[in-house]
C-alpha positions as a Markdown table, in Angstrom:
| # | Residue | x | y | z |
|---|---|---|---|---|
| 1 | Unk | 192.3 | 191.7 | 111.0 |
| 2 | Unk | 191.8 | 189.3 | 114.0 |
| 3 | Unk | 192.6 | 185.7 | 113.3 |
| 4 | Unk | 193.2 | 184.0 | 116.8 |
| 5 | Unk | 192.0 | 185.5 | 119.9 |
| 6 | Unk | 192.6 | 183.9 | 123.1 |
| 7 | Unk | 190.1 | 184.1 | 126.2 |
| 8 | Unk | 190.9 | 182.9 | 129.4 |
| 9 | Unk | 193.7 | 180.7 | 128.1 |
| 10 | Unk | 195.1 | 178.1 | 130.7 |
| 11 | Unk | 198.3 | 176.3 | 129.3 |
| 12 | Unk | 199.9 | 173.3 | 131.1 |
| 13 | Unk | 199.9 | 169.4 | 131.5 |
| 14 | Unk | 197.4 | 166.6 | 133.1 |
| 15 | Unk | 199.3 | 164.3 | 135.2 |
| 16 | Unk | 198.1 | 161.8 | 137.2 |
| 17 | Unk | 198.8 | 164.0 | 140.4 |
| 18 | Unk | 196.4 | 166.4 | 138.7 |
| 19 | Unk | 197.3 | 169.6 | 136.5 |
| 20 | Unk | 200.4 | 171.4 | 136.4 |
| 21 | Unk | 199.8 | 174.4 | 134.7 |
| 22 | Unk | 202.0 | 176.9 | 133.3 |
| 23 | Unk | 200.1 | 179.9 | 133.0 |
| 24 | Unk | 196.9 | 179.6 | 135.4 |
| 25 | Unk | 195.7 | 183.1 | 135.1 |
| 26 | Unk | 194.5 | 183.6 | 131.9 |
| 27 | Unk | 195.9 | 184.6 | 128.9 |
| 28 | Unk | 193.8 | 187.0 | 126.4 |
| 29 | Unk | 195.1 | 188.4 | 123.6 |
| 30 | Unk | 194.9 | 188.3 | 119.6 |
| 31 | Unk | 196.6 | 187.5 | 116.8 |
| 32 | Unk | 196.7 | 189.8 | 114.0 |
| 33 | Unk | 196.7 | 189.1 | 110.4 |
| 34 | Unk | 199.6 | 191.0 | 108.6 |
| 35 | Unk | 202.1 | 191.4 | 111.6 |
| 36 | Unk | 205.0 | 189.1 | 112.9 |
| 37 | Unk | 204.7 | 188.3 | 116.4 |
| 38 | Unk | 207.6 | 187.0 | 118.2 |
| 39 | Unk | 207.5 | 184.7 | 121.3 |
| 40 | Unk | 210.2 | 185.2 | 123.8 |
| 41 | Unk | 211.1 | 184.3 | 127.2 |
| 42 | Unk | 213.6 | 182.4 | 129.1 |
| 43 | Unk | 214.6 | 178.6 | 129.3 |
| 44 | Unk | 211.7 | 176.3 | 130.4 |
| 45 | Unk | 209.2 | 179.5 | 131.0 |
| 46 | Unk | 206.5 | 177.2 | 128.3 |
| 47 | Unk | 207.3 | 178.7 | 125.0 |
| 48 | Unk | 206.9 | 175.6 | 123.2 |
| 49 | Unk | 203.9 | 174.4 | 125.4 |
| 50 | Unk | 202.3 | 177.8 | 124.7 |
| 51 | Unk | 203.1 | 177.0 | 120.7 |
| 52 | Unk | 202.2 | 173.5 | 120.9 |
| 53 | Unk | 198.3 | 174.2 | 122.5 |
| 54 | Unk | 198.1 | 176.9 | 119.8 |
| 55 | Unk | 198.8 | 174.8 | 117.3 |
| 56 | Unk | 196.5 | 172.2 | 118.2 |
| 57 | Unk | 199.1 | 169.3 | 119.4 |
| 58 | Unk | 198.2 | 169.7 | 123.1 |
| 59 | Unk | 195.2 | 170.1 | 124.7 |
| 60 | Unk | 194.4 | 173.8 | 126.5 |
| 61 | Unk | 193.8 | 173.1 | 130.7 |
| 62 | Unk | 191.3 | 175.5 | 130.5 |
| 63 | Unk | 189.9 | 178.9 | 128.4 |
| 64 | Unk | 189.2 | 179.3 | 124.9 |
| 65 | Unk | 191.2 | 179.2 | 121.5 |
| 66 | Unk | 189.5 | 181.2 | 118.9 |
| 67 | Unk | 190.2 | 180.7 | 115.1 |
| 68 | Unk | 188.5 | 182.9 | 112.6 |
| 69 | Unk | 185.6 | 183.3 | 115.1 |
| 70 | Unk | 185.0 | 179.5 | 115.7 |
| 71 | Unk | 186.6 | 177.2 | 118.8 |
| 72 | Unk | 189.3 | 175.4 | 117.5 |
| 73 | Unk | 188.5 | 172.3 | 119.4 |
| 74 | Unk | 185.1 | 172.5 | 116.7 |
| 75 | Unk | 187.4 | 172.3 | 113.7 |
| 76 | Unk | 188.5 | 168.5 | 111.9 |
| 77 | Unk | 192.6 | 167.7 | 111.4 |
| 78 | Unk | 191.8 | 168.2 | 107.6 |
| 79 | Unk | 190.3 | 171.4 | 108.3 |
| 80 | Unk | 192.9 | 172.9 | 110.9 |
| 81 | Unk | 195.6 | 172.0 | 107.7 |
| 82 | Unk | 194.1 | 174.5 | 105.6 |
| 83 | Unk | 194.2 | 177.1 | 108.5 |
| 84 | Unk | 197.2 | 176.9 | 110.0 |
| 85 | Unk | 200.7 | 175.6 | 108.7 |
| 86 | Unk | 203.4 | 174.8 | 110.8 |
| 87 | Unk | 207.7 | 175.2 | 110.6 |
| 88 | Unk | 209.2 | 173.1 | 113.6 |
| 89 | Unk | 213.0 | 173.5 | 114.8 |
| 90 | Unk | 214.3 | 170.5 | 113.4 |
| 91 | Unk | 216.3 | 169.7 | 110.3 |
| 92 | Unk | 214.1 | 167.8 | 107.8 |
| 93 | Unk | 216.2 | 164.4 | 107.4 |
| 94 | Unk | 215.1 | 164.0 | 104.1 |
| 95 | Unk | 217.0 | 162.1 | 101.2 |
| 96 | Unk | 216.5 | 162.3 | 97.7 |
| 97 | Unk | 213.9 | 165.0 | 97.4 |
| 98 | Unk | 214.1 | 167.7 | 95.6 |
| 99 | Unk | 213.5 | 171.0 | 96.9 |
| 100 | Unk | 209.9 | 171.3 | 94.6 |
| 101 | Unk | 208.7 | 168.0 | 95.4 |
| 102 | Unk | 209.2 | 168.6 | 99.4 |
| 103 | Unk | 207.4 | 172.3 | 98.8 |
| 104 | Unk | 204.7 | 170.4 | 97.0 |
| 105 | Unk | 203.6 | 168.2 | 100.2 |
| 106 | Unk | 202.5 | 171.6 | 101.2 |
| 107 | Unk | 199.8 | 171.5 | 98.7 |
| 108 | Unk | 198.8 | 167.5 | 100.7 |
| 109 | Unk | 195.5 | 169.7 | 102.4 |
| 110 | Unk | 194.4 | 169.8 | 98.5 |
| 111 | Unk | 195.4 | 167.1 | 97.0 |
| 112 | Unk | 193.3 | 163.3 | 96.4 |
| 113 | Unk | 194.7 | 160.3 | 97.7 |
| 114 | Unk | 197.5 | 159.8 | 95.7 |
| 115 | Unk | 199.0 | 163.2 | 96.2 |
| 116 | Unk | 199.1 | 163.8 | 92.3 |
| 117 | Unk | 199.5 | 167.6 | 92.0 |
| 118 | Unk | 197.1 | 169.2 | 89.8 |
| 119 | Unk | 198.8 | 172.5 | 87.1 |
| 120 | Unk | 196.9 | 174.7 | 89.5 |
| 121 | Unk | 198.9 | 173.0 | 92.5 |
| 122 | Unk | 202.7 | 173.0 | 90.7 |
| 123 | Unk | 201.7 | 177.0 | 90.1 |
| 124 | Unk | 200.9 | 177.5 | 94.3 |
| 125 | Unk | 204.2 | 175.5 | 94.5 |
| 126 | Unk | 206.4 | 177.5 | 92.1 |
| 127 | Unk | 204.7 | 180.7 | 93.8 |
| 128 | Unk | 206.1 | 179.7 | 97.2 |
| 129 | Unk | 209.3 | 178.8 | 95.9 |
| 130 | Unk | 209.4 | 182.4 | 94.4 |
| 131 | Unk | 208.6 | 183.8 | 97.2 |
| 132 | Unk | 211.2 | 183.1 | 99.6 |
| 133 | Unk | 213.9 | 183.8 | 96.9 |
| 134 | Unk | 214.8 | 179.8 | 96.3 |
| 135 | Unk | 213.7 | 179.8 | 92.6 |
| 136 | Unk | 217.1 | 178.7 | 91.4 |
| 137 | Unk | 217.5 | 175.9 | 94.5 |
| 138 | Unk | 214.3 | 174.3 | 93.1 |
| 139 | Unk | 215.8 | 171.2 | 91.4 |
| 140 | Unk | 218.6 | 170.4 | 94.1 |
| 141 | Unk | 218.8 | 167.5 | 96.6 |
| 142 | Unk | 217.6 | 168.6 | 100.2 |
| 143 | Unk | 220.7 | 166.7 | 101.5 |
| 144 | Unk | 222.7 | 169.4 | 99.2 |
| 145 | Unk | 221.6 | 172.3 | 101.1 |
| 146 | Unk | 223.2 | 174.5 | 103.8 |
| 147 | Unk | 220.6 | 174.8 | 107.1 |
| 148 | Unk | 219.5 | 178.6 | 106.1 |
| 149 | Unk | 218.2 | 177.1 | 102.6 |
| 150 | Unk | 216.3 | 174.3 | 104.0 |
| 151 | Unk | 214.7 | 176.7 | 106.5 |
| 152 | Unk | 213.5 | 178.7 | 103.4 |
| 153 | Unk | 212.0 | 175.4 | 101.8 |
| 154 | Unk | 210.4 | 174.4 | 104.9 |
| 155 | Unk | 208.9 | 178.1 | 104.9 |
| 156 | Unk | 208.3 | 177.7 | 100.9 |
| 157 | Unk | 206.4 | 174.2 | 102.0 |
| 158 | Unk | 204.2 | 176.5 | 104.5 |
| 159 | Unk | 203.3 | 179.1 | 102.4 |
| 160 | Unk | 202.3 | 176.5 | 99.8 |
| 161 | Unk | 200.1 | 175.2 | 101.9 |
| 162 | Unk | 197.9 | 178.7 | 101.6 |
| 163 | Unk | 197.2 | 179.0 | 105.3 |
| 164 | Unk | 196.2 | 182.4 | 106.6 |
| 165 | Unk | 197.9 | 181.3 | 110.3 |
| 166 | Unk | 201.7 | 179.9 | 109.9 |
| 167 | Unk | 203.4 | 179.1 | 113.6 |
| 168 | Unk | 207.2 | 179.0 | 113.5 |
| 169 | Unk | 209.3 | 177.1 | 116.6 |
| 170 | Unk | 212.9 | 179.0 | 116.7 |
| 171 | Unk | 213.2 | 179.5 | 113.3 |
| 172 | Unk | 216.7 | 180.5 | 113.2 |
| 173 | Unk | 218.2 | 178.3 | 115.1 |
| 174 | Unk | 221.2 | 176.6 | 113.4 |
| 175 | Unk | 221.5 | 179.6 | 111.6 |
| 176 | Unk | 224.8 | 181.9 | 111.7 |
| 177 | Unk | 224.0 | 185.1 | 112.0 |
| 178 | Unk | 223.6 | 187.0 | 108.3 |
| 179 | Unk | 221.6 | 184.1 | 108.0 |
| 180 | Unk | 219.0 | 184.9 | 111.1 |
| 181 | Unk | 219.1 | 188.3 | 109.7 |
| 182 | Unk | 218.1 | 187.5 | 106.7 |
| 183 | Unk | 215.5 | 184.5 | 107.8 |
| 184 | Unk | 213.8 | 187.4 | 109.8 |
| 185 | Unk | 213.9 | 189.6 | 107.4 |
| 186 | Unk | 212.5 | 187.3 | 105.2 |
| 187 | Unk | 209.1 | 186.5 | 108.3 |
| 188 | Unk | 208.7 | 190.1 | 108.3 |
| 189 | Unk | 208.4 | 191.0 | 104.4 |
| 190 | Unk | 205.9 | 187.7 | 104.4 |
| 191 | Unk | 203.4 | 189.0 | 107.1 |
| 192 | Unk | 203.1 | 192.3 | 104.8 |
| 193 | Unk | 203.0 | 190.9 | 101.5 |
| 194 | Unk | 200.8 | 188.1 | 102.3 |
| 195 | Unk | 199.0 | 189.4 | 104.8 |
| 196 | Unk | 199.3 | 185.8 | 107.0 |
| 197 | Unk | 199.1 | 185.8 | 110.5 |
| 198 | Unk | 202.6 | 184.9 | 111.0 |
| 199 | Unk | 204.1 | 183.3 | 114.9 |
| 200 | Unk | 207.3 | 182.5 | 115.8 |
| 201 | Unk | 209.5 | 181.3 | 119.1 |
| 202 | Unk | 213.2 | 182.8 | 119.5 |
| 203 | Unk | 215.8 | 183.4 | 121.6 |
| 204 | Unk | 217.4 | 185.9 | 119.4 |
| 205 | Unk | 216.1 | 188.9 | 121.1 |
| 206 | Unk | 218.0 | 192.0 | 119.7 |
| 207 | Unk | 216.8 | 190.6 | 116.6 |
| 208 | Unk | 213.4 | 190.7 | 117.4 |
| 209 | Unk | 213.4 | 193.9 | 119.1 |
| 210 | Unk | 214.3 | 195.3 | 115.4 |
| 211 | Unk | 212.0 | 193.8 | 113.4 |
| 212 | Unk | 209.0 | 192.1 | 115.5 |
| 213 | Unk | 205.7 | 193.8 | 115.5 |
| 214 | Unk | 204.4 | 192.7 | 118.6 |
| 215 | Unk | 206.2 | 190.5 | 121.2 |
| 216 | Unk | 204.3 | 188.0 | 123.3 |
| 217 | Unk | 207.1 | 187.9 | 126.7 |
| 218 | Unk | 206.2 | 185.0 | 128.9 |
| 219 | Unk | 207.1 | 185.5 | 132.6 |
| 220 | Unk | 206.3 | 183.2 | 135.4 |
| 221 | Unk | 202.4 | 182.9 | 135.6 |
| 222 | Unk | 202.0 | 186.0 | 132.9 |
| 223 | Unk | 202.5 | 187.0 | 129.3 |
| 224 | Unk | 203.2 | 190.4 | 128.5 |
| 225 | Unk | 202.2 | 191.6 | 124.9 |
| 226 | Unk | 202.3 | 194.7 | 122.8 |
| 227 | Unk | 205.4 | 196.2 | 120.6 |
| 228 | Unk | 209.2 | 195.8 | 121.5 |
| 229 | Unk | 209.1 | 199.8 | 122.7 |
| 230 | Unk | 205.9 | 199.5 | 124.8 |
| 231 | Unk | 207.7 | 196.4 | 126.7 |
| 232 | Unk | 210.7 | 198.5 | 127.0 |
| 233 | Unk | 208.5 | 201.5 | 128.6 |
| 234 | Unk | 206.9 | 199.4 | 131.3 |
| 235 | Unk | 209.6 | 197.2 | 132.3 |
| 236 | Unk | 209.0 | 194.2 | 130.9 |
| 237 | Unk | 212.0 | 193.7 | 128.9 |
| 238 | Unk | 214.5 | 194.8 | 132.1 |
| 239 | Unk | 212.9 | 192.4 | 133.8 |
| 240 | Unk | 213.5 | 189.8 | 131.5 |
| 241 | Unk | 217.2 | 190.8 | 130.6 |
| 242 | Unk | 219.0 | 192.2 | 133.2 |
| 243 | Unk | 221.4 | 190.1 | 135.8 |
| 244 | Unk | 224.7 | 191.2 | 137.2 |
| 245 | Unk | 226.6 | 192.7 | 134.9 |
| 246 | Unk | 224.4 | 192.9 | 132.2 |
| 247 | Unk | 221.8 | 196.0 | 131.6 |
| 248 | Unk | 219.4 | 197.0 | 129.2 |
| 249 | Unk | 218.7 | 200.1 | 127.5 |
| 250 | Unk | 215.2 | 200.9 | 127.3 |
| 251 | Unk | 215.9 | 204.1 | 124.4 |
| 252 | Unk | 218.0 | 202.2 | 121.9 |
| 253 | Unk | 216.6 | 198.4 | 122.6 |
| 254 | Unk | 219.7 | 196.9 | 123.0 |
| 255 | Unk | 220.9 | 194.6 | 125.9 |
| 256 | Unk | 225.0 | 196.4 | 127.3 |
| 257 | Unk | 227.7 | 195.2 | 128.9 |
| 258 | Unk | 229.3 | 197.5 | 131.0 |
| 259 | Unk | 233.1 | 196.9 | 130.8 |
């Protein structure tokens, strides 16, 4: 099921020499519930602008940014927080918070003023939890974790937020790699079982190539979309990987180094 669909989309900054944009052509495509797409692309292509205007934090130059069938420029800050939850790259410098009370300011959409977590709220809360696999980290100091557990809790805080859209910036970074592995494992088994529409940016590409859906590749004034195989059959991902010395290998989707 269709949960964003972009028409026309113009991506970029307003300076006072006028706009620079990033991709001036027009982006359309959709976002599907149930799937994990993966942004990819090189250095200072946009990724995080792309991500960014998605998400609401920076305005579009031009186009349209459907959500659930209404503009998202129509919908209030409260609103968008039940719609869309967010995971940013960062480490959470957080001190004496346990992991359940920092999964609980996912349920902030929901709760009054004070913040006071109703039974039905602690439940969403200990749901999350569950379903990353943290249950037994849920009474330890943030500080006490290694980075591929706080990642989980900062996904634990997003799920409890019950948004059907959750946006991911380089999720793995920090992460050695049995822990990527596992972290995109984890994305993947999410889209299915919750049926979210779930969107992250990454640089770990034969990662993504196994387990991504769809891939959104951002070239220099395009975006090439559809599954890791179709972007291997047209070219896309040659384009994209290959320099002297290092090829790519369209059949098995992996990048080579000849010796």
């Amino acid at each position: 099921m269709e949960t964003i669909r972009l028409e026309d989309l113009s991506i970029g900054y307003n300076l006072k020499k006028g706009q620079q944009k990033i991709i001036s052509s027009g982006i359309n495509a959709s976002l599907e519930g149930g799937e994990l797409t993966c942004l990819i692309g090189p250095n200072g292509i946009g990724k995080s602008t792309l991500l960014r205007t998605l998400c609401g934090f920076q305005p579009k130059l031009g186009g349209k940014i459907w959500l659930h069938g209404k503009d998202l420029n129509e919908y209030t800050e409260k609103q968008l927080s039940k719609l869309i939850g967010i995971v940013l790259t960062h480490k959470p410098d957080i001190q004496n918070m346990t992991v359940e009370e920092l999964v609980g300011l996912g349920r902030s959409p929901y709760t009054g003023f004070w913040g006071t977590l109703t039974d039905e709220d602690r439940e969403k809360v200990r749901e999350a939890i569950e379903m990353v696999g943290i249950t037994p980290l849920s009474h330890r100091m943030i500080q006490t974790l290694s980075d591929g557990e706080r990642q989980k809790v900062m996904i634990a805080k997003a799920l409890a937020q019950q948004t059907p859209v959750v946006f991911l910036d380089e999720p793995t970074a920090f992460l050695d790699f049995p822990s990527k592995v596992e972290m995109m494992q984890l994305l993947h088994r999410l889209s299915r079982s919750t049926q979210k529409t779930i969107f992250l940016s990454t640089h770990d590409l034969e990662l993504t190539l196994q387990i991504a859906d769809k891939l959104w590749l951002m070239e220099k004034e395009r975006i090439n979309i559809g599954t890791p195989l179709t972007l291997a059959a047209n070219g896309a991902l040659n384009r994209f990987v290959e320099r002297d010395g290092i090829v790519f290998d369209r059949d098995q989707l992996r990048v080579i180094i000849p010796s």
